[in-house]
Amino acid sequence: MAAPFEMTDDNVVVIIGTGAGGGVLANELAQKGVSVVALEAGGRYLPQDYVNDEWESFGQLAWTDTRTTSGDWRVAKDFSNLPAWIVKAVGGTTTHWAGASIRFQPHEWKARTTYGEVEGANLLDWPIDAEEMAPYYDRAEDKLGVTRTNGIPGLPGSNNFKVFEAGAKKLGYKEVHTGRMAINSEERDGRMACQQTGFCFQGCKWGAKWSAAYTDIPAGEATGNLEVREKAHVARILHDESGKVTGVEYFDTDGNLQMQRARVVCVAGNSFESPRLLLNSASSMFPDGLANSSGMVGRNYMRHLTGSVYGIFEKPVHMYRGTTMAGIVQDEARHDPSRGFVGGYELETLSLGLPFMAAFLDPGAWGREFTTALDAYENMAGMWIVGEDMPQESNRVTLSDVEDDFGLKVANVHYSDHPNDKAMREHAYRQGAAMYDAVGATRTLPTPPYPSTHNLGTNRMSERPEDGVVNRNGRAHDVPNLYISDGSQFTTGAAENPTLTIVALAIRQAEHIAGEMNRGSL
Amino acid sequence: MIETRSLRTLTRRQLLSRGVAAGAGLVVGSGFVAGSDAAWAAEMDAMKPETFATLVQMARDIYPHDKVGDRFYAAAVKGYDAPQEVEFAQAGTDMLDDAARQAGFDGYRGAGWEADRVAILRGIEDSDFFQRVRGGLVTGLYNQKEVWPIFGYEGESYSFGGYIDRGFDDITWI
Ligand SMILES: Cc1cc2nc3c(=O)[nH]c(=O)nc-3n(C[C@H](O)[C@H](O)[C@H](O)COP(=O)(O)OP(=O)(O)OC[C@H]3O[C@@H](n4cnc5c(N)ncnc54)[C@H](O)[C@@H]3O)c2cc1C
Ligand code: SF4
């Protein structure tokens, strides 16, 4: 099935990472007849391998190689070597993701213009807009089988959703429903409907949730044009004297260094590994790292402001039964500076199992204030805040002094909240608590952000080369045959979960790359 | 995964003949610590039973759940009863006992009321010892499958066909 390409084949497109960005790009290119070698640091796990157990699954799928942290975000204190909760496996973080799939609002493509100058923020408009992205969103929604699009019905509401919905309605919120989810509400694309198992974060054992691992990647492999090499950890991107990239060096499954030639290299390792790779690829020609003449590689790291609110009630909720995130309130997603901040946020249902709740409810806390909350686990409802955080130049990924097992410098992730982020989070905490209070909560608990699941912005897209790393097609301003294909190309984060947009951008980029190759300009 | 089942049971007679009461529901005997109801016993591989009893008490005081029996706390800290860990545990519990004596008690377990023990723990909460024991409990205690039902968490659901026919939307009070 897989098409083995030679290491010396310099006609292949090499894609680094096989998640939402890389996995989709690989398939889209393969469908167009382009030869692709996808290198993935993790192994391959499929629905039969996933486990309904939070820590065991984390051990199976999560990226646990060391990273370091700094800045005043609480994650740096509580989870100093785990700044992000993301996956190292074929399919990337689409194995863990919950499936919430919503489009940016039109004004969010133009954050600088809409919000104006925000002190301390490095806001910029995207070089593309809603109109241009609309057809790619259409195709992404169809590919992911997003509910409430393409005539696909919404998912049924779980217990957690019913509490959330009743609270939202009491507060007068209007846009409340079970979400636009990349989870089958009915059989589609040869994948069955959701069985309400409740372990969406641990990999969907029914295959009801879209994941690149068992959709796009095997579809690409079936064309004969895509070879996925798993447990292949890319160390460096190589270039020639003209400044074009020529291939990559990677450590194979046995730890041996290999070199794969390439016509084009697409980087899709998520927002820590992608800039780390560019920085680790510094050379005499690119002393500050590959494609970094702007100095923006690694900067403007965004993670959505996040936070959670849990409510405890007199009677049981059993929030863990059923889909993890099928519930949304969108009324606060608008831009309305009268609330004391620019941008907006979404509220989405969320549940954690007891083991993760103990770890994340209030990391480091102990004693009865903490344990009485867990005693009420059965009667808890939960929601997550996803809001736009401000890009700041000083929030950035740099190379740490610490080295990984291959002797490569690891990523240090520095993050501090912007005052706008804090104001928005406070607002969201109050609204979330008010929703639960309105339906009889006996106690509400604001929960700090978890290790980041949405990681964005560290190779951002910009019109002008001095403002960012890549252009409107994700192509490096400095290197004509180098692309960024993951969430790190986000210019700003918007209020929405990012994956639908990452997928839409990957579909668009595949069209662009194939077109450039046909025109002979790549 | 910590196996609560790794603890064994003693007969009431064995317990009474071999052990002495060690504060709240614990009995310390030669080479073992047991529940005073004889429902469970942890046999020591490397650690002094007194040290282990102190750790169990400390674990409960850090994450007190009145519906969770001592055997779960014992299972959660049993990992310290290993050659490479004993020194760490001994030094830590010595420090804890010292802190208790300074507060006028006969060691940590000698402080009979939870409020007094919690005050002692607050005094050492920044120490590596406290932080490591607390951090270890987050998985050591809450990741025991046997404690989940006490909290109303049902765990694995795939093999039961998910919750689609088992109450994902059965709420009636809202
Ligand atoms: C628990 C959880 C829930 C989530 N829920 C949602 C949701 O509901 N909606 C939503 O929109 N988003 C959600 N997300 C976020 C979503 O999963 C990510 O935004 C998305 O997967 C990011 O895509 P990516 O292509 O940037 O990176 P990833 O999907 O993380 O893929 C990157 C891949 O690159 C590989 N890689 C990295 N470095 C190298 C290297 N040097 N060599 C080779 N391979 C490398 C990694 O192993 C990984 O497989 C969730 C995330 C988590 C963790
Ligand atoms: S709740 Fe649905 S989508 Fe989530 S893991 Fe279960 S079957 Fe899959």
PDB file of C-alpha atoms in Angstrom, chain A residues 129-232:
ATOM      1  CA  ASP A 129     -10.045  37.014   4.538  1.00  0.00           C
ATOM      2  CA  ALA A 130     -13.355  35.306   5.168  1.00  0.00           C
ATOM      3  CA  GLU A 131     -14.514  35.464   1.579  1.00  0.00           C
ATOM      4  CA  GLU A 132     -11.368  33.835   0.283  1.00  0.00           C
ATOM      5  CA  MET A 133     -11.518  31.118   2.941  1.00  0.00           C
ATOM      6  CA  ALA A 134     -15.237  30.319   2.571  1.00  0.00           C
ATOM      7  CA  PRO A 135     -14.883  27.634  -0.137  1.00  0.00           C
ATOM      8  CA  TYR A 136     -12.058  25.957   1.809  1.00  0.00           C
ATOM      9  CA  TYR A 137     -14.137  25.957   4.975  1.00  0.00           C
ATOM     10  CA  ASP A 138     -16.908  24.299   2.935  1.00  0.00           C
ATOM     11  CA  ARG A 139     -14.523  21.554   1.879  1.00  0.00           C
ATOM     12  CA  ALA A 140     -13.071  21.185   5.375  1.00  0.00           C
ATOM     13  CA  GLU A 141     -16.531  20.817   6.919  1.00  0.00           C
ATOM     14  CA  ASP A 142     -17.432  18.185   4.355  1.00  0.00           C
ATOM     15  CA  LYS A 143     -14.169  16.292   4.928  1.00  0.00           C
ATOM     16  CA  LEU A 144     -14.573  16.323   8.720  1.00  0.00           C
ATOM     17  CA  GLY A 145     -18.313  15.643   8.565  1.00  0.00           C
ATOM     18  CA  VAL A 146     -19.088  18.571  10.826  1.00  0.00           C
ATOM     19  CA  THR A 147     -22.536  18.440  12.402  1.00  0.00           C
ATOM     20  CA  ARG A 148     -24.935  21.271  11.564  1.00  0.00           C
ATOM     21  CA  THR A 149     -23.240  21.659   8.163  1.00  0.00           C
ATOM     22  CA  ASN A 150     -23.937  19.787   4.916  1.00  0.00           C
ATOM     23  CA  GLY A 151     -27.332  18.715   6.274  1.00  0.00           C
ATOM     24  CA  ILE A 152     -25.747  16.646   9.059  1.00  0.00           C
ATOM     25  CA  PRO A 153     -27.889  16.723  12.205  1.00  0.00           C
ATOM     26  CA  GLY A 154     -26.513  17.963  15.535  1.00  0.00           C
ATOM     27  CA  LEU A 155     -25.471  15.496  18.217  1.00  0.00           C
ATOM     28  CA  PRO A 156     -27.960  14.718  20.991  1.00  0.00           C
ATOM     29  CA  GLY A 157     -27.464  16.664  24.219  1.00  0.00           C
ATOM     30  CA  SER A 158     -25.771  14.896  27.120  1.00  0.00           C
ATOM     31  CA  ASN A 159     -26.465  15.485  30.805  1.00  0.00           C
ATOM     32  CA  ASN A 160     -23.603  17.969  30.939  1.00  0.00           C
ATOM     33  CA  PHE A 161     -25.090  19.813  27.961  1.00  0.00           C
ATOM     34  CA  LYS A 162     -28.563  19.947  29.474  1.00  0.00           C
ATOM     35  CA  VAL A 163     -27.306  21.701  32.588  1.00  0.00           C
ATOM     36  CA  PHE A 164     -25.196  24.051  30.451  1.00  0.00           C
ATOM     37  CA  GLU A 165     -28.074  24.806  28.086  1.00  0.00           C
ATOM     38  CA  ALA A 166     -30.584  25.476  30.863  1.00  0.00           C
ATOM     39  CA  GLY A 167     -28.144  27.866  32.554  1.00  0.00           C
ATOM     40  CA  ALA A 168     -27.375  29.643  29.298  1.00  0.00           C
ATOM     41  CA  LYS A 169     -31.049  30.155  28.521  1.00  0.00           C
ATOM     42  CA  LYS A 170     -31.726  31.512  32.002  1.00  0.00           C
ATOM     43  CA  LEU A 171     -29.040  34.126  31.348  1.00  0.00           C
ATOM     44  CA  GLY A 172     -30.717  35.006  28.080  1.00  0.00           C
ATOM     45  CA  TYR A 173     -28.100  33.527  25.764  1.00  0.00           C
ATOM     46  CA  LYS A 174     -29.508  32.730  22.336  1.00  0.00           C
ATOM     47  CA  GLU A 175     -26.808  30.871  20.442  1.00  0.00           C
ATOM     48  CA  VAL A 176     -26.748  27.640  22.412  1.00  0.00           C
ATOM     49  CA  HIS A 177     -26.602  24.202  20.824  1.00  0.00           C
ATOM     50  CA  THR A 178     -24.703  20.911  20.819  1.00  0.00           C
ATOM     51  CA  GLY A 179     -21.979  22.366  18.664  1.00  0.00           C
ATOM     52  CA  ARG A 180     -20.564  21.937  15.214  1.00  0.00           C
ATOM     53  CA  MET A 181     -18.659  18.774  15.839  1.00  0.00           C
ATOM     54  CA  ALA A 182     -16.447  16.575  13.669  1.00  0.00           C
ATOM     55  CA  ILE A 183     -18.234  13.635  15.264  1.00  0.00           C
ATOM     56  CA  ASN A 184     -20.715  11.562  13.330  1.00  0.00           C
ATOM     57  CA  SER A 185     -24.273  12.011  14.564  1.00  0.00           C
ATOM     58  CA  GLU A 186     -25.158   9.373  11.984  1.00  0.00           C
ATOM     59  CA  GLU A 187     -23.095   6.947   9.924  1.00  0.00           C
ATOM     60  CA  ARG A 188     -20.993   8.759   7.328  1.00  0.00           C
ATOM     61  CA  ASP A 189     -17.926   8.049   5.206  1.00  0.00           C
ATOM     62  CA  GLY A 190     -17.837   4.436   6.361  1.00  0.00           C
ATOM     63  CA  ARG A 191     -17.531   5.546   9.982  1.00  0.00           C
ATOM     64  CA  MET A 192     -20.239   4.861  12.530  1.00  0.00           C
ATOM     65  CA  ALA A 193     -22.241   7.239  14.704  1.00  0.00           C
ATOM     66  CA  CYS A 194     -21.102   8.376  18.140  1.00  0.00           C
ATOM     67  CA  GLN A 195     -21.898   5.899  20.919  1.00  0.00           C
ATOM     68  CA  GLN A 196     -21.537   8.511  23.689  1.00  0.00           C
ATOM     69  CA  THR A 197     -18.576   6.676  25.173  1.00  0.00           C
ATOM     70  CA  GLY A 198     -17.159   9.775  26.752  1.00  0.00           C
ATOM     71  CA  PHE A 199     -13.459   9.308  26.023  1.00  0.00           C
ATOM     72  CA  CYS A 200     -13.137  11.634  23.034  1.00  0.00           C
ATOM     73  CA  PHE A 201      -9.795  12.968  24.381  1.00  0.00           C
ATOM     74  CA  GLN A 202      -8.375   9.452  24.537  1.00  0.00           C
ATOM     75  CA  GLY A 203      -8.940   8.544  20.881  1.00  0.00           C
ATOM     76  CA  CYS A 204     -12.360   7.497  19.630  1.00  0.00           C
ATOM     77  CA  LYS A 205     -12.558   3.705  19.720  1.00  0.00           C
ATOM     78  CA  TRP A 206     -15.563   3.715  17.393  1.00  0.00           C
ATOM     79  CA  GLY A 207     -13.984   5.993  14.812  1.00  0.00           C
ATOM     80  CA  ALA A 208     -17.031   8.262  15.081  1.00  0.00           C
ATOM     81  CA  LYS A 209     -14.848  11.307  15.615  1.00  0.00           C
ATOM     82  CA  TRP A 210     -12.740  12.466  12.666  1.00  0.00           C
ATOM     83  CA  SER A 211      -9.031  11.907  13.091  1.00  0.00           C
ATOM     84  CA  ALA A 212      -6.403  12.083  10.356  1.00  0.00           C
ATOM     85  CA  ALA A 213      -5.006   8.799  11.714  1.00  0.00           C
ATOM     86  CA  TYR A 214      -7.810   6.698  10.213  1.00  0.00           C
ATOM     87  CA  THR A 215      -9.230   8.954   7.487  1.00  0.00           C
ATOM     88  CA  ASP A 216      -6.901  11.188   5.480  1.00  0.00           C
ATOM     89  CA  ILE A 217      -3.708   9.262   6.094  1.00  0.00           C
ATOM     90  CA  PRO A 218      -4.892   5.842   4.898  1.00  0.00           C
ATOM     91  CA  ALA A 219      -6.776   7.552   2.054  1.00  0.00           C
ATOM     92  CA  GLY A 220      -3.533   9.192   0.958  1.00  0.00           C
ATOM     93  CA  GLU A 221      -1.594   5.947   1.311  1.00  0.00           C
ATOM     94  CA  ALA A 222      -4.170   4.163  -0.842  1.00  0.00           C
ATOM     95  CA  THR A 223      -3.243   6.386  -3.801  1.00  0.00           C
ATOM     96  CA  GLY A 224       0.278   4.991  -3.814  1.00  0.00           C
ATOM     97  CA  ASN A 225       1.624   8.543  -3.711  1.00  0.00           C
ATOM     98  CA  LEU A 226       2.075   8.876   0.044  1.00  0.00           C
ATOM     99  CA  GLU A 227       4.623   7.139   2.220  1.00  0.00           C
ATOM    100  CA  VAL A 228       4.325   7.751   5.955  1.00  0.00           C
ATOM    101  CA  ARG A 229       7.465   6.967   7.930  1.00  0.00           C
ATOM    102  CA  GLU A 230       6.594   6.675  11.576  1.00  0.00           C
ATOM    103  CA  LYS A 231       9.013   7.131  14.484  1.00  0.00           C
ATOM    104  CA  ALA A 232      11.021   9.422  12.223  1.00  0.00           C
TER     105      ALA A 232
END
